Amino acid sequence: MIEAVLQATLISKCVLVLLLFMSVASWAYMCGKWFTLRAAQNRTKNGLVAFDDAADLSQALPAMEADRQSPLYGITRRAVREYNRLTRTGDTDRLLNDNVRRALHFAIAEEVARLKSSLALLATAANTAPFIGLFGTVWGIMHSFTAIAQMKSVSLATVAPGIAEALIATAVGLFVAIPAVCGYNVFRAKLAYIEGVCINYAGQLLNRLQHEAPGYSKGISFAEER
């Protein structure tokens, strides 16, 4: 196989180098994203448990503020900021309408988008690698047929090496694409779980704000809202 690669045409070698680069980049990205999403998953799960265990907002909000890397921190900050804005304008009754609910919706979308960043690159690698490999195979077969046409006698022993060389590109393309597809699906599942926890938390936070926040006549103290 190594000998076949060394004897390949310049175009075939370029295709293989490109696929090798895509493979290394995909694996590096998947390793980094795995740790990022696992940390976010644990933070959201632990944060929701801490919020459920808190007796009231005075206990719940410090628990959210303690972990500023958690997606729940950003959601809480956006909701508290909106509530305090309404408090300063004397329009807290609108809390029962859609102001804080919209703020929570935007915050969830923002946190999920942050965690989803660059995931499209992995999908691109998964979708394009087989076609890049196929291009290398087609080019290799064209080159092999051109060489065969110049031969006076053709046998399996003369044809097989060229065809085998061409098929290497397809095999490498699949080698790049299959792990990328698996990684993409795993990450999508983790993101769906995190988004579900965030939506659950947002609903509970909104309920607590509706029932408990009116007691904070001067606004709620949270992070930069102090």
PDB file of C-alpha atoms in Angstrom:
ATOM      1  CA  MET A   1       0.000   0.000   0.000  1.00  0.00           C
ATOM      2  CA  ILE A   2       2.789   2.430   0.894  1.00  0.00           C
ATOM      3  CA  GLU A   3       4.532   1.591  -2.364  1.00  0.00           C
ATOM      4  CA  ALA A   4       1.298   2.254  -4.273  1.00  0.00           C
ATOM      5  CA  VAL A   5       0.960   5.673  -2.608  1.00  0.00           C
ATOM      6  CA  LEU A   6       4.557   6.555  -3.423  1.00  0.00           C
ATOM      7  CA  GLN A   7       3.997   5.618  -7.065  1.00  0.00           C
ATOM      8  CA  ALA A   8       0.729   7.549  -7.329  1.00  0.00           C
ATOM      9  CA  THR A   9       0.327  10.601  -9.530  1.00  0.00           C
ATOM     10  CA  LEU A  10       0.746  14.113  -8.126  1.00  0.00           C
ATOM     11  CA  ILE A  11      -3.028  14.696  -8.119  1.00  0.00           C
ATOM     12  CA  SER A  12      -3.627  11.436  -6.249  1.00  0.00           C
ATOM     13  CA  LYS A  13      -0.975  12.346  -3.696  1.00  0.00           C
ATOM     14  CA  CYS A  14      -2.564  15.777  -3.192  1.00  0.00           C
ATOM     15  CA  VAL A  15      -5.943  14.116  -2.623  1.00  0.00           C
ATOM     16  CA  LEU A  16      -4.451  11.766  -0.035  1.00  0.00           C
ATOM     17  CA  VAL A  17      -2.668  14.615   1.755  1.00  0.00           C
ATOM     18  CA  LEU A  18      -5.907  16.604   1.854  1.00  0.00           C
ATOM     19  CA  LEU A  19      -7.793  13.636   3.274  1.00  0.00           C
ATOM     20  CA  LEU A  20      -5.066  13.052   5.848  1.00  0.00           C
ATOM     21  CA  PHE A  21      -5.305  16.687   6.926  1.00  0.00           C
ATOM     22  CA  MET A  22      -9.102  16.403   7.189  1.00  0.00           C
ATOM     23  CA  SER A  23      -8.758  13.256   9.289  1.00  0.00           C
ATOM     24  CA  VAL A  24      -6.310  14.849  11.737  1.00  0.00           C
ATOM     25  CA  ALA A  25      -8.407  18.027  11.957  1.00  0.00           C
ATOM     26  CA  SER A  26     -11.618  16.044  12.506  1.00  0.00           C
ATOM     27  CA  TRP A  27     -10.139  13.939  15.283  1.00  0.00           C
ATOM     28  CA  ALA A  28      -8.626  16.987  16.990  1.00  0.00           C
ATOM     29  CA  TYR A  29     -11.959  18.800  16.792  1.00  0.00           C
ATOM     30  CA  MET A  30     -13.911  15.787  18.045  1.00  0.00           C
ATOM     31  CA  CYS A  31     -11.626  15.359  21.051  1.00  0.00           C
ATOM     32  CA  GLY A  32     -11.952  19.019  22.011  1.00  0.00           C
ATOM     33  CA  LYS A  33     -15.711  19.138  21.433  1.00  0.00           C
ATOM     34  CA  TRP A  34     -16.225  15.943  23.408  1.00  0.00           C
ATOM     35  CA  PHE A  35     -14.685  17.447  26.541  1.00  0.00           C
ATOM     36  CA  THR A  36     -16.511  20.754  26.021  1.00  0.00           C
ATOM     37  CA  LEU A  37     -19.939  19.148  25.658  1.00  0.00           C
ATOM     38  CA  ARG A  38     -19.353  16.662  28.458  1.00  0.00           C
ATOM     39  CA  ALA A  39     -18.446  19.521  30.800  1.00  0.00           C
ATOM     40  CA  ALA A  40     -21.501  21.514  29.693  1.00  0.00           C
ATOM     41  CA  GLN A  41     -23.716  18.454  30.128  1.00  0.00           C
ATOM     42  CA  ASN A  42     -22.470  17.869  33.672  1.00  0.00           C
ATOM     43  CA  ARG A  43     -22.763  21.553  34.555  1.00  0.00           C
ATOM     44  CA  THR A  44     -26.343  21.840  33.340  1.00  0.00           C
ATOM     45  CA  LYS A  45     -27.369  18.629  35.074  1.00  0.00           C
ATOM     46  CA  ASN A  46     -25.745  19.613  38.373  1.00  0.00           C
ATOM     47  CA  GLY A  47     -27.063  23.149  38.099  1.00  0.00           C
ATOM     48  CA  LEU A  48     -30.627  21.952  37.608  1.00  0.00           C
ATOM     49  CA  VAL A  49     -30.325  19.675  40.637  1.00  0.00           C
ATOM     50  CA  ALA A  50     -28.979  22.575  42.735  1.00  0.00           C
ATOM     51  CA  PHE A  51     -31.818  24.824  41.549  1.00  0.00           C
ATOM     52  CA  ASP A  52     -34.411  22.178  42.407  1.00  0.00           C
ATOM     53  CA  ASP A  53     -32.916  21.689  45.854  1.00  0.00           C
ATOM     54  CA  ALA A  54     -32.890  25.422  46.665  1.00  0.00           C
ATOM     55  CA  ALA A  55     -35.716  26.562  48.926  1.00  0.00           C
ATOM     56  CA  ASP A  56     -36.113  29.959  47.249  1.00  0.00           C
ATOM     57  CA  LEU A  57     -34.434  32.419  44.898  1.00  0.00           C
ATOM     58  CA  SER A  58     -32.084  33.646  47.616  1.00  0.00           C
ATOM     59  CA  GLN A  59     -30.534  30.169  47.620  1.00  0.00           C
ATOM     60  CA  ALA A  60     -31.058  29.279  43.966  1.00  0.00           C
ATOM     61  CA  LEU A  61     -29.409  32.302  42.359  1.00  0.00           C
ATOM     62  CA  PRO A  62     -26.073  32.038  44.238  1.00  0.00           C
ATOM     63  CA  ALA A  63     -25.918  28.390  43.162  1.00  0.00           C
ATOM     64  CA  MET A  64     -26.242  29.473  39.523  1.00  0.00           C
ATOM     65  CA  GLU A  65     -23.731  32.284  39.966  1.00  0.00           C
ATOM     66  CA  ALA A  66     -21.139  29.907  41.425  1.00  0.00           C
ATOM     67  CA  ASP A  67     -20.500  28.262  38.037  1.00  0.00           C
ATOM     68  CA  ARG A  68     -20.102  30.946  35.396  1.00  0.00           C
ATOM     69  CA  GLN A  69     -19.055  28.400  32.756  1.00  0.00           C
ATOM     70  CA  SER A  70     -22.440  26.711  32.914  1.00  0.00           C
ATOM     71  CA  PRO A  71     -25.036  27.474  30.231  1.00  0.00           C
ATOM     72  CA  LEU A  72     -27.517  27.983  33.085  1.00  0.00           C
ATOM     73  CA  TYR A  73     -25.503  30.972  34.278  1.00  0.00           C
ATOM     74  CA  GLY A  74     -26.007  32.807  30.976  1.00  0.00           C
ATOM     75  CA  ILE A  75     -29.711  31.971  30.964  1.00  0.00           C
ATOM     76  CA  THR A  76     -30.150  33.209  34.539  1.00  0.00           C
ATOM     77  CA  ARG A  77     -28.212  36.403  33.846  1.00  0.00           C
ATOM     78  CA  ARG A  78     -30.379  37.266  30.845  1.00  0.00           C
ATOM     79  CA  ALA A  79     -33.615  36.615  32.754  1.00  0.00           C
ATOM     80  CA  VAL A  80     -32.543  38.616  35.820  1.00  0.00           C
ATOM     81  CA  ARG A  81     -31.352  41.483  33.646  1.00  0.00           C
ATOM     82  CA  GLU A  82     -34.725  41.656  31.914  1.00  0.00           C
ATOM     83  CA  TYR A  83     -36.623  41.463  35.193  1.00  0.00           C
ATOM     84  CA  ASN A  84     -34.524  44.231  36.744  1.00  0.00           C
ATOM     85  CA  ARG A  85     -35.073  46.383  33.665  1.00  0.00           C
ATOM     86  CA  LEU A  86     -38.801  46.041  34.130  1.00  0.00           C
ATOM     87  CA  THR A  87     -38.436  46.802  37.820  1.00  0.00           C
ATOM     88  CA  ARG A  88     -36.567  50.046  37.129  1.00  0.00           C
ATOM     89  CA  THR A  89     -39.261  51.163  34.686  1.00  0.00           C
ATOM     90  CA  GLY A  90     -42.048  50.238  37.109  1.00  0.00           C
ATOM     91  CA  ASP A  91     -43.457  47.773  34.623  1.00  0.00           C
ATOM     92  CA  THR A  92     -43.064  44.505  36.523  1.00  0.00           C
ATOM     93  CA  ASP A  93     -46.589  43.363  35.637  1.00  0.00           C
ATOM     94  CA  ARG A  94     -45.321  42.682  32.140  1.00  0.00           C
ATOM     95  CA  LEU A  95     -43.306  39.849  33.662  1.00  0.00           C
ATOM     96  CA  LEU A  96     -46.467  37.785  33.481  1.00  0.00           C
ATOM     97  CA  ASN A  97     -46.573  38.442  29.774  1.00  0.00           C
ATOM     98  CA  ASP A  98     -43.740  37.512  27.469  1.00  0.00           C
ATOM     99  CA  ASN A  99     -40.766  39.744  28.289  1.00  0.00           C
ATOM    100  CA  VAL A 100     -38.803  37.389  30.520  1.00  0.00           C
ATOM    101  CA  ARG A 101     -40.037  34.375  28.553  1.00  0.00           C
ATOM    102  CA  ARG A 102     -38.585  35.877  25.379  1.00  0.00           C
ATOM    103  CA  ALA A 103     -35.360  36.706  27.203  1.00  0.00           C
ATOM    104  CA  LEU A 104     -35.108  33.083  28.319  1.00  0.00           C
ATOM    105  CA  HIS A 105     -35.787  31.873  24.789  1.00  0.00           C
ATOM    106  CA  PHE A 106     -33.041  34.080  23.366  1.00  0.00           C
ATOM    107  CA  ALA A 107     -30.626  33.029  26.122  1.00  0.00           C
ATOM    108  CA  ILE A 108     -31.180  29.320  25.430  1.00  0.00           C
ATOM    109  CA  ALA A 109     -30.673  29.868  21.703  1.00  0.00           C
ATOM    110  CA  GLU A 110     -27.481  31.808  22.427  1.00  0.00           C
ATOM    111  CA  GLU A 111     -26.042  29.142  24.727  1.00  0.00           C
ATOM    112  CA  VAL A 112     -26.872  26.297  22.339  1.00  0.00           C
ATOM    113  CA  ALA A 113     -25.399  28.229  19.403  1.00  0.00           C
ATOM    114  CA  ARG A 114     -22.211  28.786  21.395  1.00  0.00           C
ATOM    115  CA  LEU A 115     -21.879  25.072  22.123  1.00  0.00           C
ATOM    116  CA  LYS A 116     -22.774  24.202  18.533  1.00  0.00           C
ATOM    117  CA  SER A 117     -20.100  26.495  17.089  1.00  0.00           C
ATOM    118  CA  SER A 118     -17.974  24.945  14.324  1.00  0.00           C
ATOM    119  CA  LEU A 119     -20.004  21.717  14.367  1.00  0.00           C
ATOM    120  CA  ALA A 120     -20.810  22.376  10.721  1.00  0.00           C
ATOM    121  CA  LEU A 121     -17.127  21.864   9.914  1.00  0.00           C
ATOM    122  CA  LEU A 122     -17.369  18.290  11.149  1.00  0.00           C
ATOM    123  CA  ALA A 123     -20.477  17.722   9.052  1.00  0.00           C
ATOM    124  CA  THR A 124     -18.667  19.190   6.058  1.00  0.00           C
ATOM    125  CA  ALA A 125     -15.771  16.785   6.533  1.00  0.00           C
ATOM    126  CA  ALA A 126     -18.172  13.852   6.860  1.00  0.00           C
ATOM    127  CA  ASN A 127     -20.066  14.813   3.710  1.00  0.00           C
ATOM    128  CA  THR A 128     -17.188  15.805   1.451  1.00  0.00           C
ATOM    129  CA  ALA A 129     -14.462  13.272   2.346  1.00  0.00           C
ATOM    130  CA  PRO A 130     -16.065  10.359   0.402  1.00  0.00           C
ATOM    131  CA  PHE A 131     -16.439  12.547  -2.698  1.00  0.00           C
ATOM    132  CA  ILE A 132     -12.871  13.786  -2.454  1.00  0.00           C
ATOM    133  CA  GLY A 133     -11.761  10.173  -2.190  1.00  0.00           C
ATOM    134  CA  LEU A 134     -13.967   9.272  -5.146  1.00  0.00           C
ATOM    135  CA  PHE A 135     -12.368  12.042  -7.175  1.00  0.00           C
ATOM    136  CA  GLY A 136      -8.951  10.579  -6.364  1.00  0.00           C
ATOM    137  CA  THR A 137     -10.178   7.144  -7.429  1.00  0.00           C
ATOM    138  CA  VAL A 138     -11.623   8.389 -10.722  1.00  0.00           C
ATOM    139  CA  TRP A 139      -8.435  10.285 -11.473  1.00  0.00           C
ATOM    140  CA  GLY A 140      -6.342   7.230 -10.650  1.00  0.00           C
ATOM    141  CA  ILE A 141      -8.452   4.976 -12.872  1.00  0.00           C
ATOM    142  CA  MET A 142      -8.217   7.460 -15.755  1.00  0.00           C
ATOM    143  CA  HIS A 143      -4.457   7.493 -15.344  1.00  0.00           C
ATOM    144  CA  SER A 144      -4.386   3.681 -15.231  1.00  0.00           C
ATOM    145  CA  PHE A 145      -6.443   3.338 -18.404  1.00  0.00           C
ATOM    146  CA  THR A 146      -4.200   5.833 -20.157  1.00  0.00           C
ATOM    147  CA  ALA A 147      -1.182   3.751 -19.173  1.00  0.00           C
ATOM    148  CA  ILE A 148      -2.935   0.520 -20.233  1.00  0.00           C
ATOM    149  CA  ALA A 149      -3.716   1.980 -23.651  1.00  0.00           C
ATOM    150  CA  GLN A 150      -0.008   2.455 -24.228  1.00  0.00           C
ATOM    151  CA  MET A 151       0.809  -1.174 -23.400  1.00  0.00           C
ATOM    152  CA  LYS A 152       1.150  -3.779 -26.117  1.00  0.00           C
ATOM    153  CA  SER A 153      -0.177  -6.593 -23.932  1.00  0.00           C
ATOM    154  CA  VAL A 154      -2.631  -6.304 -21.050  1.00  0.00           C
ATOM    155  CA  SER A 155      -3.069  -8.781 -18.225  1.00  0.00           C
ATOM    156  CA  LEU A 156      -4.497  -8.746 -14.716  1.00  0.00           C
ATOM    157  CA  ALA A 157      -0.983  -8.388 -13.324  1.00  0.00           C
ATOM    158  CA  THR A 158      -0.525  -5.116 -15.201  1.00  0.00           C
ATOM    159  CA  VAL A 159      -4.012  -3.706 -14.574  1.00  0.00           C
ATOM    160  CA  ALA A 160      -4.486  -4.593 -10.891  1.00  0.00           C
ATOM    161  CA  PRO A 161      -1.777  -2.352  -9.367  1.00  0.00           C
ATOM    162  CA  GLY A 162      -3.161   0.778 -11.011  1.00  0.00           C
ATOM    163  CA  ILE A 163      -6.732   0.013  -9.989  1.00  0.00           C
ATOM    164  CA  ALA A 164      -5.660  -0.801  -6.430  1.00  0.00           C
ATOM    165  CA  GLU A 165      -3.748   2.473  -6.266  1.00  0.00           C
ATOM    166  CA  ALA A 166      -6.844   4.355  -7.390  1.00  0.00           C
ATOM    167  CA  LEU A 167      -9.124   2.670  -4.842  1.00  0.00           C
ATOM    168  CA  ILE A 168      -6.882   3.734  -1.952  1.00  0.00           C
ATOM    169  CA  ALA A 169      -8.306   7.256  -2.193  1.00  0.00           C
ATOM    170  CA  THR A 170     -11.878   5.989  -1.745  1.00  0.00           C
ATOM    171  CA  ALA A 171     -10.860   3.885   1.251  1.00  0.00           C
ATOM    172  CA  VAL A 172      -9.112   6.849   2.883  1.00  0.00           C
ATOM    173  CA  GLY A 173     -12.140   9.057   2.179  1.00  0.00           C
ATOM    174  CA  LEU A 174     -14.384   6.590   3.999  1.00  0.00           C
ATOM    175  CA  PHE A 175     -11.826   6.356   6.805  1.00  0.00           C
ATOM    176  CA  VAL A 176     -12.216  10.114   7.274  1.00  0.00           C
ATOM    177  CA  ALA A 177     -15.986  10.257   6.846  1.00  0.00           C
ATOM    178  CA  ILE A 178     -17.188   7.392   9.079  1.00  0.00           C
ATOM    179  CA  PRO A 179     -15.711   8.670  12.379  1.00  0.00           C
ATOM    180  CA  ALA A 180     -16.817  12.206  11.492  1.00  0.00           C
ATOM    181  CA  VAL A 181     -20.416  11.072  10.943  1.00  0.00           C
ATOM    182  CA  CYS A 182     -20.421   9.121  14.215  1.00  0.00           C
ATOM    183  CA  GLY A 183     -18.942  12.050  16.108  1.00  0.00           C
ATOM    184  CA  TYR A 184     -21.434  14.481  14.584  1.00  0.00           C
ATOM    185  CA  ASN A 185     -24.391  12.324  15.628  1.00  0.00           C
ATOM    186  CA  VAL A 186     -23.033  11.894  19.168  1.00  0.00           C
ATOM    187  CA  PHE A 187     -22.543  15.644  19.521  1.00  0.00           C
ATOM    188  CA  ARG A 188     -26.029  16.361  18.192  1.00  0.00           C
ATOM    189  CA  ALA A 189     -27.461  14.012  20.821  1.00  0.00           C
ATOM    190  CA  LYS A 190     -25.481  15.727  23.589  1.00  0.00           C
ATOM    191  CA  LEU A 191     -26.603  19.143  22.375  1.00  0.00           C
ATOM    192  CA  ALA A 192     -30.224  17.985  22.340  1.00  0.00           C
ATOM    193  CA  TYR A 193     -29.867  16.813  25.952  1.00  0.00           C
ATOM    194  CA  ILE A 194     -28.290  20.092  27.043  1.00  0.00           C
ATOM    195  CA  GLU A 195     -30.976  22.105  25.266  1.00  0.00           C
ATOM    196  CA  GLY A 196     -33.671  20.027  26.950  1.00  0.00           C
ATOM    197  CA  VAL A 197     -32.183  20.660  30.387  1.00  0.00           C
ATOM    198  CA  CYS A 198     -31.920  24.388  29.613  1.00  0.00           C
ATOM    199  CA  ILE A 199     -35.577  24.526  28.553  1.00  0.00           C
ATOM    200  CA  ASN A 200     -36.593  22.676  31.713  1.00  0.00           C
ATOM    201  CA  TYR A 201     -34.537  25.064  33.831  1.00  0.00           C
ATOM    202  CA  ALA A 202     -35.931  28.130  32.047  1.00  0.00           C
ATOM    203  CA  GLY A 203     -39.484  27.013  32.826  1.00  0.00           C
ATOM    204  CA  GLN A 204     -38.677  26.503  36.499  1.00  0.00           C
ATOM    205  CA  LEU A 205     -36.825  29.813  36.709  1.00  0.00           C
ATOM    206  CA  LEU A 206     -39.757  31.650  35.135  1.00  0.00           C
ATOM    207  CA  ASN A 207     -42.165  30.076  37.624  1.00  0.00           C
ATOM    208  CA  ARG A 208     -39.993  31.147  40.546  1.00  0.00           C
ATOM    209  CA  LEU A 209     -39.615  34.652  39.183  1.00  0.00           C
ATOM    210  CA  GLN A 210     -43.373  34.977  38.813  1.00  0.00           C
ATOM    211  CA  HIS A 211     -44.028  33.825  42.374  1.00  0.00           C
ATOM    212  CA  GLU A 212     -41.006  35.071  44.326  1.00  0.00           C
ATOM    213  CA  ALA A 213     -39.395  37.957  42.433  1.00  0.00           C
ATOM    214  CA  PRO A 214     -42.153  40.525  43.181  1.00  0.00           C
ATOM    215  CA  GLY A 215     -40.780  40.522  46.734  1.00  0.00           C
ATOM    216  CA  TYR A 216     -37.532  42.055  45.391  1.00  0.00           C
ATOM    217  CA  SER A 217     -38.826  45.602  45.006  1.00  0.00           C
ATOM    218  CA  LYS A 218     -35.358  46.996  44.243  1.00  0.00           C
ATOM    219  CA  GLY A 219     -34.456  44.306  41.750  1.00  0.00           C
ATOM    220  CA  ILE A 220     -32.645  41.011  42.014  1.00  0.00           C
ATOM    221  CA  SER A 221     -28.956  40.885  42.883  1.00  0.00           C
ATOM    222  CA  PHE A 222     -27.095  38.635  40.477  1.00  0.00           C
ATOM    223  CA  ALA A 223     -23.585  38.895  39.007  1.00  0.00           C
ATOM    224  CA  GLU A 224     -23.128  42.218  37.186  1.00  0.00           C
ATOM    225  CA  GLU A 225     -26.629  43.256  38.249  1.00  0.00           C
ATOM    226  CA  ARG A 226     -25.177  44.137  41.651  1.00  0.00           C
TER     227      ARG A 226
END
